[in-house]
PDB file of C-alpha atoms in Angstrom:
ATOM      1  CA  MET A   7     -55.807  15.157   5.989  1.00 49.00           C
ATOM      2  CA  LYS A   8     -53.141  13.770   3.692  1.00 48.00           C
ATOM      3  CA  ARG A   9     -49.570  13.448   4.883  1.00 49.00           C
ATOM      4  CA  SER A  10     -46.816  14.560   2.608  1.00 48.00           C
ATOM      5  CA  ARG A  11     -44.567  11.739   1.453  1.00 50.00           C
ATOM      6  CA  VAL A  12     -41.946  14.110   0.126  1.00 45.00           C
ATOM      7  CA  ILE A  13     -40.407  15.030   3.499  1.00 47.00           C
ATOM      8  CA  PRO A  14     -39.903  11.430   4.721  1.00 44.00           C
ATOM      9  CA  ALA A  15     -38.503  10.477   1.314  1.00 42.00           C
ATOM     10  CA  LEU A  16     -36.021  13.380   1.431  1.00 39.00           C
ATOM     11  CA  ALA A  17     -35.042  12.488   4.995  1.00 41.00           C
ATOM     12  CA  LEU A  18     -34.431   8.859   3.977  1.00 39.00           C
ATOM     13  CA  THR A  19     -32.385   9.933   0.947  1.00 41.00           C
ATOM     14  CA  ALA A  20     -30.284  12.311   3.081  1.00 41.00           C
ATOM     15  CA  ALA A  21     -29.693   9.627   5.720  1.00 40.00           C
ATOM     16  CA  LEU A  22     -28.590   7.083   3.113  1.00 39.00           C
ATOM     17  CA  THR A  23     -26.326   9.616   1.441  1.00 40.00           C
ATOM     18  CA  LEU A  24     -24.668  10.559   4.724  1.00 41.00           C
ATOM     19  CA  ALA A  25     -24.286   6.909   5.681  1.00 40.00           C
ATOM     20  CA  GLY A  26     -22.565   6.240   2.366  1.00 43.00           C
ATOM     21  CA  CYS A  27     -20.096   9.066   2.949  1.00 43.00           C
ATOM     22  CA  SER A  28     -18.961   7.690   6.270  1.00 41.00           C
ATOM     23  CA  GLY A  29     -18.822   4.039   5.277  1.00 44.00           C
ATOM     24  CA  VAL A  30     -15.981   1.549   5.438  1.00 45.00           C
ATOM     25  CA  GLY A  31     -14.285   2.989   2.345  1.00 50.00           C
ATOM     26  CA  ALA A  32     -13.864   6.449   3.886  1.00 62.00           C
ATOM     27  CA  ASP A  33     -11.992   5.256   6.987  1.00 87.00           C
ATOM     28  CA  PRO A  34      -8.241   5.659   6.835  1.00 93.00           C
ATOM     29  CA  ALA A  35      -6.498   2.300   6.473  1.00 95.00           C
ATOM     30  CA  VAL A  36      -3.051   3.819   6.910  1.00 96.00           C
ATOM     31  CA  THR A  37      -1.417   7.209   7.155  1.00 95.00           C
ATOM     32  CA  VAL A  38       2.227   7.382   6.070  1.00 96.00           C
ATOM     33  CA  ASP A  39       4.127  10.586   6.819  1.00 96.00           C
ATOM     34  CA  GLY A  40       0.845  12.494   6.773  1.00 94.00           C
ATOM     35  CA  GLU A  41      -0.481  10.972   3.526  1.00 96.00           C
ATOM     36  CA  GLU A  42      -3.728   9.154   4.210  1.00 97.00           C
ATOM     37  CA  PHE A  43      -4.915   6.101   2.273  1.00 97.00           C
ATOM     38  CA  SER A  44      -8.523   5.045   2.811  1.00 97.00           C
ATOM     39  CA  VAL A  45      -9.763   1.497   3.251  1.00 96.00           C
ATOM     40  CA  ALA A  46     -11.276   1.761  -0.238  1.00 96.00           C
ATOM     41  CA  GLU A  47      -7.934   2.864  -1.749  1.00 97.00           C
ATOM     42  CA  VAL A  48      -6.074   0.016  -0.069  1.00 97.00           C
ATOM     43  CA  GLN A  49      -8.671  -2.519  -1.214  1.00 97.00           C
ATOM     44  CA  GLU A  50      -8.593  -1.072  -4.740  1.00 97.00           C
ATOM     45  CA  ALA A  51      -4.792  -1.346  -4.806  1.00 97.00           C
ATOM     46  CA  ALA A  52      -4.959  -4.995  -3.710  1.00 96.00           C
ATOM     47  CA  THR A  53      -7.549  -5.760  -6.405  1.00 96.00           C
ATOM     48  CA  GLN A  54      -5.643  -3.931  -9.139  1.00 97.00           C
ATOM     49  CA  LEU A  55      -2.307  -5.511  -8.195  1.00 95.00           C
ATOM     50  CA  ASN A  56      -3.905  -8.957  -8.264  1.00 95.00           C
ATOM     51  CA  GLU A  57      -5.005  -8.102 -11.809  1.00 95.00           C
ATOM     52  CA  VAL A  58      -1.399  -7.228 -12.683  1.00 95.00           C
ATOM     53  CA  ALA A  59      -0.181 -10.543 -11.251  1.00 93.00           C
ATOM     54  CA  LEU A  60      -2.650 -12.428 -13.451  1.00 91.00           C
ATOM     55  CA  ASN A  61      -1.454 -10.593 -16.574  1.00 89.00           C
ATOM     56  CA  LEU A  62       2.308 -10.989 -16.156  1.00 89.00           C
ATOM     57  CA  GLU A  63       3.969 -13.096 -18.836  1.00 87.00           C
ATOM     58  CA  GLU A  64       6.480 -14.399 -16.283  1.00 84.00           C
ATOM     59  CA  PRO A  65       6.015 -14.405 -12.512  1.00 78.00           C
ATOM     60  CA  ARG A  66       7.877 -11.652 -10.659  1.00 82.00           C
ATOM     61  CA  GLN A  67       8.990 -11.788  -7.054  1.00 76.00           C
ATOM     62  CA  MET A  68       6.980  -8.765  -5.901  1.00 83.00           C
ATOM     63  CA  TYR A  69       3.800  -9.519  -7.849  1.00 84.00           C
ATOM     64  CA  GLY A  70       1.969 -12.459  -6.362  1.00 84.00           C
ATOM     65  CA  ARG A  71      -1.372 -12.648  -4.624  1.00 87.00           C
ATOM     66  CA  THR A  72      -1.837  -9.307  -2.801  1.00 92.00           C
ATOM     67  CA  ASN A  73      -3.906  -8.536   0.300  1.00 93.00           C
ATOM     68  CA  PRO A  74      -4.559  -5.198   2.068  1.00 95.00           C
ATOM     69  CA  GLN A  75      -1.883  -5.888   4.692  1.00 94.00           C
ATOM     70  CA  GLN A  76       0.764  -6.230   1.964  1.00 94.00           C
ATOM     71  CA  VAL A  77      -0.455  -2.985   0.396  1.00 96.00           C
ATOM     72  CA  ILE A  78      -0.084  -1.214   3.758  1.00 96.00           C
ATOM     73  CA  THR A  79       3.431  -2.603   4.215  1.00 94.00           C
ATOM     74  CA  ASP A  80       4.465  -1.478   0.718  1.00 95.00           C
ATOM     75  CA  LEU A  81       3.089   2.015   1.423  1.00 96.00           C
ATOM     76  CA  ALA A  82       4.865   2.179   4.793  1.00 95.00           C
ATOM     77  CA  VAL A  83       8.317   1.383   3.362  1.00 94.00           C
ATOM     78  CA  LEU A  84       7.978   3.673   0.322  1.00 96.00           C
ATOM     79  CA  PRO A  85       9.400   6.821   1.988  1.00 96.00           C
ATOM     80  CA  VAL A  86      12.682   4.997   2.662  1.00 95.00           C
ATOM     81  CA  LEU A  87      12.744   3.560  -0.862  1.00 95.00           C
ATOM     82  CA  ASP A  88      12.141   7.066  -2.244  1.00 96.00           C
ATOM     83  CA  GLN A  89      15.198   8.276  -0.291  1.00 94.00           C
ATOM     84  CA  ILE A  90      17.228   5.585  -2.043  1.00 94.00           C
ATOM     85  CA  PHE A  91      15.946   5.984  -5.606  1.00 94.00           C
ATOM     86  CA  VAL A  92      14.677   9.546  -6.171  1.00 93.00           C
ATOM     87  CA  GLY A  93      17.162  11.518  -8.233  1.00 90.00           C
ATOM     88  CA  THR A  94      18.933   8.435  -9.594  1.00 88.00           C
ATOM     89  CA  PRO A  95      18.802   6.681 -12.979  1.00 85.00           C
ATOM     90  CA  ALA A  96      16.497   4.055 -11.411  1.00 88.00           C
ATOM     91  CA  GLU A  97      13.814   6.519 -10.279  1.00 92.00           C
ATOM     92  CA  MET A  98      10.322   5.513 -11.448  1.00 94.00           C
ATOM     93  CA  THR A  99       8.138   8.232 -12.956  1.00 96.00           C
ATOM     94  CA  GLU A 100       4.362   8.222 -12.817  1.00 96.00           C
ATOM     95  CA  ALA A 101       4.294   7.787 -16.607  1.00 97.00           C
ATOM     96  CA  GLN A 102       6.444   4.647 -16.337  1.00 97.00           C
ATOM     97  CA  LEU A 103       4.220   3.263 -13.585  1.00 97.00           C
ATOM     98  CA  ARG A 104       1.046   3.960 -15.576  1.00 97.00           C
ATOM     99  CA  GLU A 105       2.568   2.333 -18.660  1.00 97.00           C
ATOM    100  CA  PHE A 106       3.557  -0.791 -16.705  1.00 95.00           C
ATOM    101  CA  LEU A 107       0.124  -1.073 -15.072  1.00 97.00           C
ATOM    102  CA  GLY A 108      -1.682  -0.436 -18.373  1.00 96.00           C
ATOM    103  CA  GLU A 109       0.331  -3.173 -20.093  1.00 95.00           C
ATOM    104  CA  HIS A 110      -0.786  -5.570 -17.373  1.00 95.00           C
ATOM    105  CA  GLY A 111      -4.518  -4.915 -17.301  1.00 94.00           C
ATOM    106  CA  VAL A 112      -4.964  -1.818 -15.104  1.00 96.00           C
ATOM    107  CA  ALA A 113      -5.952   1.094 -17.334  1.00 96.00           C
ATOM    108  CA  GLU A 114      -7.087   3.424 -14.528  1.00 97.00           C
ATOM    109  CA  PRO A 115      -4.850   2.825 -11.504  1.00 97.00           C
ATOM    110  CA  GLY A 116      -5.779   4.401  -8.208  1.00 96.00           C
ATOM    111  CA  VAL A 117      -3.366   6.552  -6.221  1.00 96.00           C
ATOM    112  CA  GLY A 118      -2.668   3.673  -3.829  1.00 96.00           C
ATOM    113  CA  THR A 119      -1.975   1.339  -6.743  1.00 97.00           C
ATOM    114  CA  LEU A 120       0.562   3.762  -8.224  1.00 97.00           C
ATOM    115  CA  GLU A 121       2.328   4.200  -4.888  1.00 97.00           C
ATOM    116  CA  VAL A 122       2.452   0.467  -4.135  1.00 97.00           C
ATOM    117  CA  THR A 123       3.689  -0.290  -7.653  1.00 96.00           C
ATOM    118  CA  ARG A 124       6.500   2.243  -7.217  1.00 97.00           C
ATOM    119  CA  SER A 125       7.390   0.623  -3.881  1.00 95.00           C
ATOM    120  CA  ARG A 126       7.411  -2.844  -5.428  1.00 95.00           C
ATOM    121  CA  GLU A 127       9.458  -1.787  -8.439  1.00 94.00           C
ATOM    122  CA  TYR A 128      12.060  -0.274  -6.112  1.00 94.00           C
ATOM    123  CA  GLN A 129      12.095  -3.413  -3.959  1.00 92.00           C
ATOM    124  CA  GLU A 130      12.605  -5.554  -7.056  1.00 91.00           C
ATOM    125  CA  ARG A 131      15.450  -3.335  -8.229  1.00 90.00           C
ATOM    126  CA  LEU A 132      17.173  -3.671  -4.842  1.00 90.00           C
ATOM    127  CA  GLY A 133      17.037  -7.433  -5.260  1.00 87.00           C
ATOM    128  CA  ASP A 134      18.236  -7.464  -8.879  1.00 86.00           C
ATOM    129  CA  VAL A 135      21.988  -8.142  -8.937  1.00 88.00           C
ATOM    130  CA  ALA A 136      22.361  -6.995 -12.554  1.00 86.00           C
ATOM    131  CA  ILE A 137      20.780  -3.602 -11.842  1.00 83.00           C
ATOM    132  CA  MET A 138      22.591  -3.050  -8.556  1.00 85.00           C
ATOM    133  CA  SER A 139      26.010  -4.039  -9.975  1.00 88.00           C
ATOM    134  CA  ASP A 140      25.746  -1.438 -12.771  1.00 88.00           C
ATOM    135  CA  PRO A 141      28.351   1.302 -12.104  1.00 90.00           C
ATOM    136  CA  ALA A 142      25.685   3.942 -12.781  1.00 86.00           C
ATOM    137  CA  MET A 143      23.857   2.630  -9.731  1.00 87.00           C
ATOM    138  CA  ALA A 144      26.713   3.239  -7.283  1.00 88.00           C
ATOM    139  CA  ALA A 145      24.829   6.091  -5.602  1.00 85.00           C
ATOM    140  CA  VAL A 146      21.748   3.894  -5.177  1.00 88.00           C
ATOM    141  CA  VAL A 147      23.815   1.070  -3.702  1.00 89.00           C
ATOM    142  CA  GLY A 148      25.466   3.483  -1.285  1.00 89.00           C
ATOM    143  CA  ARG A 149      22.157   4.974  -0.166  1.00 89.00           C
ATOM    144  CA  ALA A 150      20.602   1.528   0.183  1.00 90.00           C
ATOM    145  CA  GLN A 151      23.475   0.261   2.324  1.00 90.00           C
ATOM    146  CA  GLU A 152      23.327   3.355   4.503  1.00 89.00           C
ATOM    147  CA  LEU A 153      19.561   3.402   4.989  1.00 88.00           C
ATOM    148  CA  LEU A 154      18.888  -0.327   5.212  1.00 85.00           C
ATOM    149  CA  SER A 155      21.774  -1.269   7.510  1.00 84.00           C
ATOM    150  CA  SER A 156      19.713  -0.372  10.593  1.00 82.00           C
ATOM    151  CA  PRO A 157      16.010   0.077  11.361  1.00 83.00           C
ATOM    152  CA  ASP A 158      16.488   3.818  12.023  1.00 89.00           C
ATOM    153  CA  ALA A 159      15.288   4.936   8.571  1.00 91.00           C
ATOM    154  CA  LEU A 160      12.093   2.877   8.814  1.00 90.00           C
ATOM    155  CA  GLU A 161      11.533   3.943  12.420  1.00 91.00           C
ATOM    156  CA  ALA A 162      11.653   7.571  11.263  1.00 93.00           C
ATOM    157  CA  VAL A 163       8.647   7.034   8.960  1.00 94.00           C
ATOM    158  CA  ASP A 164       5.433   8.089  10.694  1.00 94.00           C
ATOM    159  CA  VAL A 165       3.045   5.168  10.105  1.00 95.00           C
ATOM    160  CA  ASP A 166      -0.430   5.033  11.646  1.00 95.00           C
ATOM    161  CA  VAL A 167      -2.338   1.835  10.786  1.00 95.00           C
ATOM    162  CA  ASN A 168      -6.067   1.277  11.253  1.00 94.00           C
ATOM    163  CA  PRO A 169      -6.270  -1.334  14.052  1.00 92.00           C
ATOM    164  CA  ARG A 170      -8.362  -3.662  11.886  1.00 91.00           C
ATOM    165  CA  TYR A 171      -5.196  -4.368   9.870  1.00 92.00           C
ATOM    166  CA  GLY A 172      -2.846  -4.717  12.827  1.00 90.00           C
ATOM    167  CA  SER A 173      -0.125  -2.447  14.146  1.00 90.00           C
ATOM    168  CA  TRP A 174       3.117  -1.090  12.709  1.00 91.00           C
ATOM    169  CA  ASP A 175       6.212  -2.211  14.589  1.00 87.00           C
ATOM    170  CA  VAL A 176       9.512  -1.977  12.695  1.00 84.00           C
ATOM    171  CA  VAL A 177      11.522  -3.653  15.444  1.00 81.00           C
ATOM    172  CA  ASN A 178       9.319  -6.761  15.432  1.00 77.00           C
ATOM    173  CA  GLY A 179       8.809  -7.164  11.695  1.00 74.00           C
ATOM    174  CA  GLY A 180       6.661  -4.347  10.313  1.00 82.00           C
ATOM    175  CA  LEU A 181       2.907  -4.858  10.144  1.00 84.00           C
ATOM    176  CA  LEU A 182       1.837  -7.164  12.931  1.00 83.00           C
ATOM    177  CA  PRO A 183      -1.609  -8.734  12.582  1.00 79.00           C
ATOM    178  CA  LYS A 184      -4.286  -7.851  15.089  1.00 72.00           C
ATOM    179  CA  VAL A 185      -5.106 -10.781  17.334  1.00 64.00           C
ATOM    180  CA  PRO A 186      -8.662 -10.619  18.692  1.00 60.00           C
ATOM    181  CA  GLU A 187      -8.842 -10.407  22.492  1.00 61.00           C
ATOM    182  CA  TRP A 188     -10.795 -13.645  22.711  1.00 58.00           C
ATOM    183  CA  ILE A 189      -7.872 -15.588  21.222  1.00 55.00           C
ATOM    184  CA  GLN A 190      -5.423 -16.490  23.953  1.00 54.00           C
ATOM    185  CA  SER A 191      -2.189 -18.393  23.924  1.00 56.00           C
ATOM    186  CA  ALA A 192      -1.781 -21.391  26.227  1.00 58.00           C
ATOM    187  CA  ASP A 193       0.206 -19.348  28.771  1.00 59.00           C
ATOM    188  CA  GLN A 194      -2.517 -16.651  28.936  1.00 53.00           C
ATOM    189  CA  ARG A 195      -5.235 -19.094  30.027  1.00 55.00           C
TER     190      ARG A 195
END
């Protein structure tokens, strides 16, 4: 009797396909106000933003070497930044973000990359004295002062971070790195 090789081959193919669907890239890295970003999206954003940093003519404060933890932090603060900038002359459109990224080496930005870029552009604008002293930006300045004067606005953002990246704690500085249990401080020994 001959055994059929088709059934084991199909079973192996199905197992590999299912394993690929539930891999590292499918896990959520962070969920911000109900919007989930996978590990793969966060890693893609870090890679694409590092490409942008390499292609800038002049260094910019918010565009240096990027890691997944920085991507998660930028995503976590974006809802507050949106409250400050949406509906103002400084609001960033998706077309503007795509143009900026395309000019700096990222032709096909991922969703995470677009969101982080918007967050970073808003953060840069908050730090730019020339932009913030423009009379047309009075509403933005007012919103920024109101929302950033206490941690309440950031505490109101629902942030759920995958433990591999740390934990979100606004009071103690935002994204806190995960310290493996086997690492102990001198007073814990």
